[in-house]
CSV table of C-alpha atoms and ligand atoms in Angstrom, one decimal:
chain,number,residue,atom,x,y,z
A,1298,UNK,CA,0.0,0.0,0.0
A,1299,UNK,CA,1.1,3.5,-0.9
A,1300,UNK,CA,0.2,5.5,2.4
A,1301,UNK,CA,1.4,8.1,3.4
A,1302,UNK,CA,3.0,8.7,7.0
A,1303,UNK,CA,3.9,11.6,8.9
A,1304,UNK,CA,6.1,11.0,12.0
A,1305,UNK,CA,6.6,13.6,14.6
A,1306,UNK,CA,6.3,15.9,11.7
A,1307,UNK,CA,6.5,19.7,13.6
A,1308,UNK,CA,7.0,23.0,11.9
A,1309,UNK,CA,8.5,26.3,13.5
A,1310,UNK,CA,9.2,29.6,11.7
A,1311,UNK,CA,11.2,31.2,14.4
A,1312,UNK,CA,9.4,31.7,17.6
A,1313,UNK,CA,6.0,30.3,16.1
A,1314,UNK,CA,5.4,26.9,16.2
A,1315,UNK,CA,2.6,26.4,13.6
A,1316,UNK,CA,2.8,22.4,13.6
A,1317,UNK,CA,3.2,20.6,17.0
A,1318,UNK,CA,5.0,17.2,16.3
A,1319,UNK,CA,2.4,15.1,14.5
A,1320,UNK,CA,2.3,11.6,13.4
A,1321,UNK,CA,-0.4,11.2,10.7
A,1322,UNK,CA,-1.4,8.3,8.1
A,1323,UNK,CA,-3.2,8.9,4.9
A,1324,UNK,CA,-4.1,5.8,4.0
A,1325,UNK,CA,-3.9,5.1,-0.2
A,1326,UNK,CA,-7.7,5.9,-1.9
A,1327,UNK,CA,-8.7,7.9,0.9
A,1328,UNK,CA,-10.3,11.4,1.3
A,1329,UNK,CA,-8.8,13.4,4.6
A,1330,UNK,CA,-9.7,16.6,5.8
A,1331,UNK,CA,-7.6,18.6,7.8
A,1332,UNK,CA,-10.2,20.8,9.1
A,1333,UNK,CA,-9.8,23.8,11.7
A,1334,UNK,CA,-10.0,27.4,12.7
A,1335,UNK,CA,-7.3,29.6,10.8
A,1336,UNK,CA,-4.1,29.6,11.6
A,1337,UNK,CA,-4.0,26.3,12.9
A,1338,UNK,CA,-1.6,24.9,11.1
A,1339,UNK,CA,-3.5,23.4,8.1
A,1340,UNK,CA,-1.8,25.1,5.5
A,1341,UNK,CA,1.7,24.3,6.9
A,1342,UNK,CA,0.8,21.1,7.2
A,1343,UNK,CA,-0.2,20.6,3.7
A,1344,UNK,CA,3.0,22.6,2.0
A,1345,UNK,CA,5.1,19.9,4.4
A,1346,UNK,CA,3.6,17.0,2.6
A,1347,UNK,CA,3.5,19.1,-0.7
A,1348,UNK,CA,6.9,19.4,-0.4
A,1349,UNK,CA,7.2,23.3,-0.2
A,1350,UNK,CA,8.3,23.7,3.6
A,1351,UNK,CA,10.8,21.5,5.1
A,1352,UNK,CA,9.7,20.2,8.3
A,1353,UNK,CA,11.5,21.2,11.5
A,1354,UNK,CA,11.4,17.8,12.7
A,1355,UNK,CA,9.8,14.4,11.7
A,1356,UNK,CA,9.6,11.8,8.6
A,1357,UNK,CA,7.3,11.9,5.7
A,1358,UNK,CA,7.2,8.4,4.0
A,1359,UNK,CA,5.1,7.7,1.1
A,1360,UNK,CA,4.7,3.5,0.7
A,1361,UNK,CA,7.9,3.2,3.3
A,1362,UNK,CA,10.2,5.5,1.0
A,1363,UNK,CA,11.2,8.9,3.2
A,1364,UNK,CA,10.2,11.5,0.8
A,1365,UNK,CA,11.0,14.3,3.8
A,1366,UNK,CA,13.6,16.1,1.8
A,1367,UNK,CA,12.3,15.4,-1.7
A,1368,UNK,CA,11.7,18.5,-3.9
A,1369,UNK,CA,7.8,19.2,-4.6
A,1370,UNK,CA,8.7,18.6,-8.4
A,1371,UNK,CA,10.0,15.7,-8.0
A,1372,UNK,CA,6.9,13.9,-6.1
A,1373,UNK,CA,4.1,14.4,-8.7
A,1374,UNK,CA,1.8,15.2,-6.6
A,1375,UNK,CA,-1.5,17.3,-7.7
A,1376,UNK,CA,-1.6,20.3,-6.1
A,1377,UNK,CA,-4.3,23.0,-6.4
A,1378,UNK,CA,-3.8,25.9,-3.6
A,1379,UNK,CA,-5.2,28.8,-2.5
A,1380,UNK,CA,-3.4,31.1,-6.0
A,1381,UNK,CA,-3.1,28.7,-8.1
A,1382,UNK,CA,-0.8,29.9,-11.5
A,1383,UNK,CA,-3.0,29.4,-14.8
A,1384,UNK,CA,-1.3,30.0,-18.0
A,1385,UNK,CA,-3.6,33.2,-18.7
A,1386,UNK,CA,-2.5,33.3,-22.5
A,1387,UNK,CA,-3.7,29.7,-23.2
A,1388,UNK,CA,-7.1,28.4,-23.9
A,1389,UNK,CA,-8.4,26.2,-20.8
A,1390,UNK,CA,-8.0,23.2,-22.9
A,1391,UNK,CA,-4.0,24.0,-23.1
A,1392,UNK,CA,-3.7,24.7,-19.7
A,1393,UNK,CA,-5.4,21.0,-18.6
A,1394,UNK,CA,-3.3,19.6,-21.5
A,1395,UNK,CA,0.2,21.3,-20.7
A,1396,UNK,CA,1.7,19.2,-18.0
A,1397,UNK,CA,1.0,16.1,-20.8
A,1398,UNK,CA,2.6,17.3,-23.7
A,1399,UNK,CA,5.4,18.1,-21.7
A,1400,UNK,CA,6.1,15.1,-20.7
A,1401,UNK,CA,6.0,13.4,-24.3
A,1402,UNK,CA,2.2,12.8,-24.8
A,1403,UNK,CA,0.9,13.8,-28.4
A,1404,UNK,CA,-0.9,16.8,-28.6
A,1405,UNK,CA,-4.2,15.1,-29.8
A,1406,UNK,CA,-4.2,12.5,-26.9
A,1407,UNK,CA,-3.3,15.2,-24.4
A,1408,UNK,CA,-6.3,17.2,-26.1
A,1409,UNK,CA,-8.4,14.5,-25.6
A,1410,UNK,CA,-7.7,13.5,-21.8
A,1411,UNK,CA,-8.1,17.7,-21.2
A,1412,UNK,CA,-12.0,17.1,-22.9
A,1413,UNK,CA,-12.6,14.1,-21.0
A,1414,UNK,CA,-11.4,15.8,-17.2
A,1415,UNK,CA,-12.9,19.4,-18.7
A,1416,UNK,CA,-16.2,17.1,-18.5
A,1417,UNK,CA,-15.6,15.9,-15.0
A,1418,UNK,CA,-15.5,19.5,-13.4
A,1419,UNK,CA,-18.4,20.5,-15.2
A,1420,UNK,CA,-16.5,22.9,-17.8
A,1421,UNK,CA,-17.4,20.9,-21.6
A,1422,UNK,CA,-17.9,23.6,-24.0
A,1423,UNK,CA,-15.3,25.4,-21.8
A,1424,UNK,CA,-12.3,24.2,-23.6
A,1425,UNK,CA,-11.5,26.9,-26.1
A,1426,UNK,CA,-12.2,30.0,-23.9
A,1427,UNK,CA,-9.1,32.0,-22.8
A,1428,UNK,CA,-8.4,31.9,-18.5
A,1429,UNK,CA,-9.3,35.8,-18.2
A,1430,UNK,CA,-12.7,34.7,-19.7
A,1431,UNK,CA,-13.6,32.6,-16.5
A,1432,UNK,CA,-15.0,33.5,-13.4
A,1433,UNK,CA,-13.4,32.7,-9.7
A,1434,UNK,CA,-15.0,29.0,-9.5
A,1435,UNK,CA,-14.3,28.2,-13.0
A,1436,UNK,CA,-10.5,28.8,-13.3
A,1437,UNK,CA,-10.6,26.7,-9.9
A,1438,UNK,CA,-12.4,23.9,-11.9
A,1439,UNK,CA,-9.5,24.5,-14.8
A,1440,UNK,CA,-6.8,24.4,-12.2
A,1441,UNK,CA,-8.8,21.0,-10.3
A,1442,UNK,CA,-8.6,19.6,-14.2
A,1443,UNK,CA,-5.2,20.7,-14.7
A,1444,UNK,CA,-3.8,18.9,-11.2
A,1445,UNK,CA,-5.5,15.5,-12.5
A,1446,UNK,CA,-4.2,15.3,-15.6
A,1447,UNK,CA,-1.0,13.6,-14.5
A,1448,UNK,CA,-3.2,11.5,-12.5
A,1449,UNK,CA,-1.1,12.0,-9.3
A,1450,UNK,CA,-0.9,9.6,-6.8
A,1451,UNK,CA,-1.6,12.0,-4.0
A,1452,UNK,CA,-3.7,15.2,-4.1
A,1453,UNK,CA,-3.4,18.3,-2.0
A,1454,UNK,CA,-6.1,20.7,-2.1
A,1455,UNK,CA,-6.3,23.8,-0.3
A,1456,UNK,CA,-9.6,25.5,0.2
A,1457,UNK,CA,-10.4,24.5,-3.2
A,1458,UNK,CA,-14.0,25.8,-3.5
A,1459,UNK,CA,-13.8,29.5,-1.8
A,1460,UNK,CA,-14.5,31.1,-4.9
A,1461,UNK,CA,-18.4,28.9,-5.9
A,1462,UNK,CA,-22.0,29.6,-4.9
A,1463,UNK,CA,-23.1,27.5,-1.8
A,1464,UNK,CA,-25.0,25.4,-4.5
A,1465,UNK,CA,-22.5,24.8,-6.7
A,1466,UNK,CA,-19.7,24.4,-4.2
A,1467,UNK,CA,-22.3,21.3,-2.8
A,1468,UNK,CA,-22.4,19.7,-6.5
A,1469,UNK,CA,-18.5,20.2,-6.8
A,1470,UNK,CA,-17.5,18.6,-3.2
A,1471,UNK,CA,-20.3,15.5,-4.3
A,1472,UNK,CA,-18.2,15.6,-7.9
A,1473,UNK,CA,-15.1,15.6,-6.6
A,1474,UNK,CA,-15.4,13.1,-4.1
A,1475,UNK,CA,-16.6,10.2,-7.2
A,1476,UNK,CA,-13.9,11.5,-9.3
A,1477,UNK,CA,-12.1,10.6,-6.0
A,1478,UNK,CA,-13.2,7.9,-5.5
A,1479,UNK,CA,-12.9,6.4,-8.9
A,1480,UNK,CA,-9.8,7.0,-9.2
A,1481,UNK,CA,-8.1,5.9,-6.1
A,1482,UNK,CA,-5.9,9.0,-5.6
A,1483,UNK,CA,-5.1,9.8,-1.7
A,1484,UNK,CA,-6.4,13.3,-1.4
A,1485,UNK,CA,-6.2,16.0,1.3
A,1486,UNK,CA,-8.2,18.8,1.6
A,1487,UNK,CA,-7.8,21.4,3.9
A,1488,UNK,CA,-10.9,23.7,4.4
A,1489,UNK,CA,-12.1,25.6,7.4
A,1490,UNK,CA,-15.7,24.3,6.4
A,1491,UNK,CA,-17.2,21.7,8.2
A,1492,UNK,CA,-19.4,20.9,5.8
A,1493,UNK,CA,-17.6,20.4,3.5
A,1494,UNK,CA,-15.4,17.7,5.8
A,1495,UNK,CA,-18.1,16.3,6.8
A,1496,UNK,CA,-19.6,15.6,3.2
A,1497,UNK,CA,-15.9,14.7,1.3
A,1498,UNK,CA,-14.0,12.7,3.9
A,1499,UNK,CA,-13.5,9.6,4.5
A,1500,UNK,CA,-11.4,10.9,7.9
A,1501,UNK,CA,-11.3,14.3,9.4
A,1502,UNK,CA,-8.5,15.4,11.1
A,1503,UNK,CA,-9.0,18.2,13.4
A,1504,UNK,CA,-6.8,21.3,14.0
A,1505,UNK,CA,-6.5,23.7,16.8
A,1506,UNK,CA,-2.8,25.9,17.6
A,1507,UNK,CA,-0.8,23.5,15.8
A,1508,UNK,CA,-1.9,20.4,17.4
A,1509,UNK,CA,-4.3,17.8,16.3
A,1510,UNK,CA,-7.2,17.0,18.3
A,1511,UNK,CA,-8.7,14.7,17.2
A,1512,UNK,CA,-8.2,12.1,13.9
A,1513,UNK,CA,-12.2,10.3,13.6
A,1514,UNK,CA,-14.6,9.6,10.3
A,1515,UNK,CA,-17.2,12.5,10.4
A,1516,UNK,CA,-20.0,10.6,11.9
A,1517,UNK,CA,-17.7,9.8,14.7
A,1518,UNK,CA,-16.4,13.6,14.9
A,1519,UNK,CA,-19.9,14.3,15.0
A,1520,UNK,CA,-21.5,11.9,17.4
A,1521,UNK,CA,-18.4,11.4,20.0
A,1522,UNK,CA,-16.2,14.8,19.9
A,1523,UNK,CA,-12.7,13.7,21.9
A,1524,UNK,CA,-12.8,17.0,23.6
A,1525,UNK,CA,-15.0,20.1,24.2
A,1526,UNK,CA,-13.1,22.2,21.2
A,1527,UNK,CA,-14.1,19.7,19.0
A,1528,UNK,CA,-17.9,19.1,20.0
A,1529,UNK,CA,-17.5,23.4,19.7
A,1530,UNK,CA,-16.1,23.5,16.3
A,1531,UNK,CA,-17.8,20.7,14.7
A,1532,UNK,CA,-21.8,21.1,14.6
A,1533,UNK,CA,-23.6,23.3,17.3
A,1534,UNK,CA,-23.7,22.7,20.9
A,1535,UNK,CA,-25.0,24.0,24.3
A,1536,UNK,CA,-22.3,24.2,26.9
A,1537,UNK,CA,-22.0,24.2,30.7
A,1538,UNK,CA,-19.4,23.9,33.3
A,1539,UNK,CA,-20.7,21.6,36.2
A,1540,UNK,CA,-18.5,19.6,38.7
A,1541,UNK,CA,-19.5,15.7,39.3
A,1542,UNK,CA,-21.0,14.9,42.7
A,1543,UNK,CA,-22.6,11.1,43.6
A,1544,UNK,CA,-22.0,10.5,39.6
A,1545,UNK,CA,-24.3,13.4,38.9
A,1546,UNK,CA,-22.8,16.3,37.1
A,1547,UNK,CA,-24.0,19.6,39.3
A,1548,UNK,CA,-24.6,22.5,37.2
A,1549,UNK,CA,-25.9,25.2,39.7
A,1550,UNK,CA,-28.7,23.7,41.7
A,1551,UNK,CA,-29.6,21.2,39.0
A,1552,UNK,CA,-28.2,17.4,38.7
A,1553,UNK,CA,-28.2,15.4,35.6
A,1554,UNK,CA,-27.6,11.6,35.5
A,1555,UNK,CA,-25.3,11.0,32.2
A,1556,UNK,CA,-22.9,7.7,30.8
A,1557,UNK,CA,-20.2,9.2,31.5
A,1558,UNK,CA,-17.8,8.3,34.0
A,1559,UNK,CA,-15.4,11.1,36.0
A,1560,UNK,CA,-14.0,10.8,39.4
A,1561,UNK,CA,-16.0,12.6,42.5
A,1562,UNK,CA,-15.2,16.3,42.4
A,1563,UNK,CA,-13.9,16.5,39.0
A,1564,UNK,CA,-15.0,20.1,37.0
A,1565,UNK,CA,-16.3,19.3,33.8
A,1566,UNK,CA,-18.2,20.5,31.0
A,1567,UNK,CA,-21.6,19.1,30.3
A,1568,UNK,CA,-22.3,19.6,26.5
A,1569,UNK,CA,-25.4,18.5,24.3
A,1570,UNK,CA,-26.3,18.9,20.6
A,1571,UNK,CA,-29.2,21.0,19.9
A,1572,UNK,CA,-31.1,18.4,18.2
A,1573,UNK,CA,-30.9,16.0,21.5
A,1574,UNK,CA,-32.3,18.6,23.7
A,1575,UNK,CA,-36.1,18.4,23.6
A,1576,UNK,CA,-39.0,20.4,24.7
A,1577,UNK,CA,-41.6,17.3,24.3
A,1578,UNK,CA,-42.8,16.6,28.2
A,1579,UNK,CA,-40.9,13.1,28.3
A,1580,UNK,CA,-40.6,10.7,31.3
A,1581,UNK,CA,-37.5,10.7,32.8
A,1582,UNK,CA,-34.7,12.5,34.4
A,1583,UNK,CA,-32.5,15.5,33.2
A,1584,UNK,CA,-35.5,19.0,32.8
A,1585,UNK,CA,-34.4,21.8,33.2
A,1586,UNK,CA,-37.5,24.8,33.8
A,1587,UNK,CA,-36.7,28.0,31.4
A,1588,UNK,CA,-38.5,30.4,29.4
A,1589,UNK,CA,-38.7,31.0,25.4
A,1590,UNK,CA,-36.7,34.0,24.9
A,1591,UNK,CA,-36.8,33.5,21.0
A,1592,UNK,CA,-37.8,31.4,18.0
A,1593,UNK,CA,-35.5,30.6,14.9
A,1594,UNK,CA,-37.2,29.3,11.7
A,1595,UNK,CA,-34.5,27.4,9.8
A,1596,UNK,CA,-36.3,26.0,6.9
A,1597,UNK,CA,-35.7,22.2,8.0
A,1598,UNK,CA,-35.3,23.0,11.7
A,1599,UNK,CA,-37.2,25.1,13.9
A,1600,UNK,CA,-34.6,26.8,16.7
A,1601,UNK,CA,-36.0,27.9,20.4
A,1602,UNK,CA,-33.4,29.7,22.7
A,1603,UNK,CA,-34.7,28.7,25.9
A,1604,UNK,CA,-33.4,30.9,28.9
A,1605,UNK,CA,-32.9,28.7,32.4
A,1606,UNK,CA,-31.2,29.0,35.4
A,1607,UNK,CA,-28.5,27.2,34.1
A,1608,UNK,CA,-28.0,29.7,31.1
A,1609,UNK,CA,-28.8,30.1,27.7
A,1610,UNK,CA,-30.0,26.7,26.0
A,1611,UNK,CA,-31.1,26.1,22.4
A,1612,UNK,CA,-33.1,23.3,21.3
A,1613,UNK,CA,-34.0,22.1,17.9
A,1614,UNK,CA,-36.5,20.6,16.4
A,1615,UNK,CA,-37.6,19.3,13.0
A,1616,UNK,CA,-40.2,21.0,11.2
A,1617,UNK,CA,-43.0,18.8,9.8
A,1618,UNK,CA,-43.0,16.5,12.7
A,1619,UNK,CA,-45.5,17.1,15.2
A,1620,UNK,CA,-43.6,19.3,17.5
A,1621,UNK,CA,-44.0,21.7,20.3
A,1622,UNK,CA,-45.8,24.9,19.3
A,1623,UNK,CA,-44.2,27.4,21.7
A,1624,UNK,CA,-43.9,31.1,21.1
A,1625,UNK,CA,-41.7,33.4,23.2
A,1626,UNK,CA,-42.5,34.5,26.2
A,1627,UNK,CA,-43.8,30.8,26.7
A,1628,UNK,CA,-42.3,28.9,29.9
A,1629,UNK,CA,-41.1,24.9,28.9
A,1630,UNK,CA,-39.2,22.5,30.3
A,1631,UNK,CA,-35.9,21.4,28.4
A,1632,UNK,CA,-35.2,17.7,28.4
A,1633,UNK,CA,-31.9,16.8,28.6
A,1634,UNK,CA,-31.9,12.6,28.3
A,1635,UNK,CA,-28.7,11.4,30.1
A,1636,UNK,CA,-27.3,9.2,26.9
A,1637,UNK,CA,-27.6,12.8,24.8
A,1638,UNK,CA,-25.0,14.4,27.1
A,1639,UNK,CA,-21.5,14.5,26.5
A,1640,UNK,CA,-19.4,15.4,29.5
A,1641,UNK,CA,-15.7,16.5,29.0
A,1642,UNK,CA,-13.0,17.6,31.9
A,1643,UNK,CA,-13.1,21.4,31.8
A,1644,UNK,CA,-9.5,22.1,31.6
A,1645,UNK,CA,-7.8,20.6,28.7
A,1646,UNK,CA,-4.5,18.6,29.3
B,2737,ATP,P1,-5.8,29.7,7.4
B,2737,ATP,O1,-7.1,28.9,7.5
B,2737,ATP,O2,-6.1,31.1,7.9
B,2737,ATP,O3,-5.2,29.7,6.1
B,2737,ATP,P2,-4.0,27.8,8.6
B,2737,ATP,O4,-4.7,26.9,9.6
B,2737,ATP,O5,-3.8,27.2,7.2
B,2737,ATP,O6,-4.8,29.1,8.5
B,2737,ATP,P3,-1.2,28.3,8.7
B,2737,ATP,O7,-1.2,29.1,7.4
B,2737,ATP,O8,-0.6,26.9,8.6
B,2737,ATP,O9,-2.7,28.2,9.3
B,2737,ATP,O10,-0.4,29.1,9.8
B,2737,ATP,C1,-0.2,28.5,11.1
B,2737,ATP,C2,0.6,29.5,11.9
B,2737,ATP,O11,1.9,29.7,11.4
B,2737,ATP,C3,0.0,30.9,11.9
B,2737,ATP,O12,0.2,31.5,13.2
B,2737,ATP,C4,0.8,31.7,10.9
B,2737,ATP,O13,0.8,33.1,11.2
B,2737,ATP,C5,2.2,31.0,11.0
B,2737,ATP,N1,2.9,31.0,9.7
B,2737,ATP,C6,2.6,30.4,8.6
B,2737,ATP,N2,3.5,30.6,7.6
B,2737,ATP,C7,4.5,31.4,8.2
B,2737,ATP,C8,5.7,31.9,7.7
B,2737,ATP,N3,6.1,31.7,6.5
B,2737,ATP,N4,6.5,32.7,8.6
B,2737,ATP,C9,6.0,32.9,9.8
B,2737,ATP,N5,4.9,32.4,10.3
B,2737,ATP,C10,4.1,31.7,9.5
């Protein structure tokens, strides 16, 4: 297998260390992400394995060969980043086509491959216009186009999509990911989107001050966050600091039974998605009295900000179903079921 493995890859440019030592493996075929707030470290990352920074420390090994101090030219890999350089004088078709007929393929082939990828991104018909006749998205498309033509064994992608509609970005991300997928190339994309991550990747790797913090396939990102910054970053979620007491976690005068399990005394931090709150009067434990201070219509989702003496919660409910018909200034009860809580220690190690 051709995977490729950081080791105690770290990066420092002078005083600022933008990558903490981090060991990494892209398996071969699969989609990562390397998703998180900027100036994380994605983008250092990515020019590490790119080949365009040298690491400060650390191995990169691509199928068990160390490629750490290997030129960028010399790995082939597909790159499109954040300025990508289009030829501006050639046609689109040309500028998919160059990197082939430089290295030996006939012009009519090359032109040929160029249609056939120029169709894959969406930009048939496209082939004869000059780069300056594009918009944003489209030269991205030419420069997507242009990075598969060698059909590279790894591809790097940096924010690839900042330039589309929200509509056409979706289509893109769902395009890019068969062309992916058909082709077997170990791709990286770093994005600050979680969407995105969440819809392309086969694995997410999440980024805060130059560490990761957590590697996980989205559902799993999603559903069972390693730490608080992650349940915060990925998806929305209602926050409070309690400290467990009797196996309880206290949060003010309230105590709510959870799965979780914490030694006596420890502070923590009691998180739940808004879609696992409810306001439906439910049996059980875990309700917590508040008011409706507010009420969101999402299109799909229906959002109540409920205030409570434990703070601000939201809750949020589908639209269509038979749901709780509350208006604000209404007073509720917010159900909190124990298995929907996710409890986390408060300060980070
Ligand atoms: P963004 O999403 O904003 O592009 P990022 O997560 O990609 O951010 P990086 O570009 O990798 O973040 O930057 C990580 C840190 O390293 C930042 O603090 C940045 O200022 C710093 N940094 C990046 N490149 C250099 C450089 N050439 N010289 C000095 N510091 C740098």
């Amino acid at each position: 297998m051709e995977d490729l493995v950081l080791k105690g890859v770290s990066k420092s440019f002078g005083n600022t260390r933008a990558v903490e030592p981090t060991d990494l493996t892209f398996a071969q075929g699969q989609l990562t992400a390397l998703l998180g707030p900027s100036g994380c470290g994605k983008t250092t990352l990515l020019r590490m394995i790119a080949g365009l920074e040298m690491p400060s420390t650390g191995t990169i090994r691509l199928g068990g060969k160390d490629i750490t101090s290997l030129p960028a030219d010399k790995r082939k890999f597909g790159m499109v980043f954040q300025s990508f350089a289009l030829f501006p004088h050639y046609s689109v078709r040309e500028n998919v086509a160059y990197s082939l007929t430089i290295s030996g393929m006939g012009k009519a082939a090359a032109f040929e491959k160029a249609n056939t990828l120029l169709e894959t991104v969406r930009l048939d018909g496209f082939g004869d216009r000059r780069i300056g006749e594009l918009s944003g998205g489209q030269r991205q498309r030419v420069a997507i186009a242009r990075a598969l033509a060698q059909e590279p064994s790894v591809f790097l992608l940096d924010e690839p999509m900042p330039a589309l509609d929200a509509k056409l970005r979706e289509e893109m991300q769902g395009e890019l990911r068969l062309l992916q997928e058909r082709l077997g190339i170990t791709t990286i994309v770093v994005t600050h989107d979680q969407r995105e991550a969440m819809t392309m990747a086969d694995q997410i790797v999440v980024m805060s001050n130059g560490r990761v913090e957590q590697i996980a396939n989205p559902k799993e990102i999603y559903h069972a966050p390693a730490n608080a910054f992650v349940a915060d970053f990925i998806g929305k979620a209602n926050f409070f600091d309690g400290v467990i007491e009797a196996g309880k976690v206290r949060v003010g005068d309230l105590a709510f039974d959870n799965t979780a399990s914490f030694v006596e005394g420890s502070k923590v931090r009691l998180a739940i998605r808004p879609e696992r709150a409810s306001l439906e009067s439910l049996p059980g434990t875990n309700k917590v009295p508040g008011k409706v201070i507010f009420v969101r219509d999402l299109g799909p989702v229906r959002e109540y900000h409920v205030d409570s003496q434990i703070g601000p919660i939201i809750v949020e409910c589908a639209t269509g179903e038979a749901g709780p018909d509350l208006s604000t200034g209404d007073t509720t009860e917010v159900h909190m079921p124990p298995e929907a809580l996710q409890v986390f220690p408060q300060a980070r190690a």
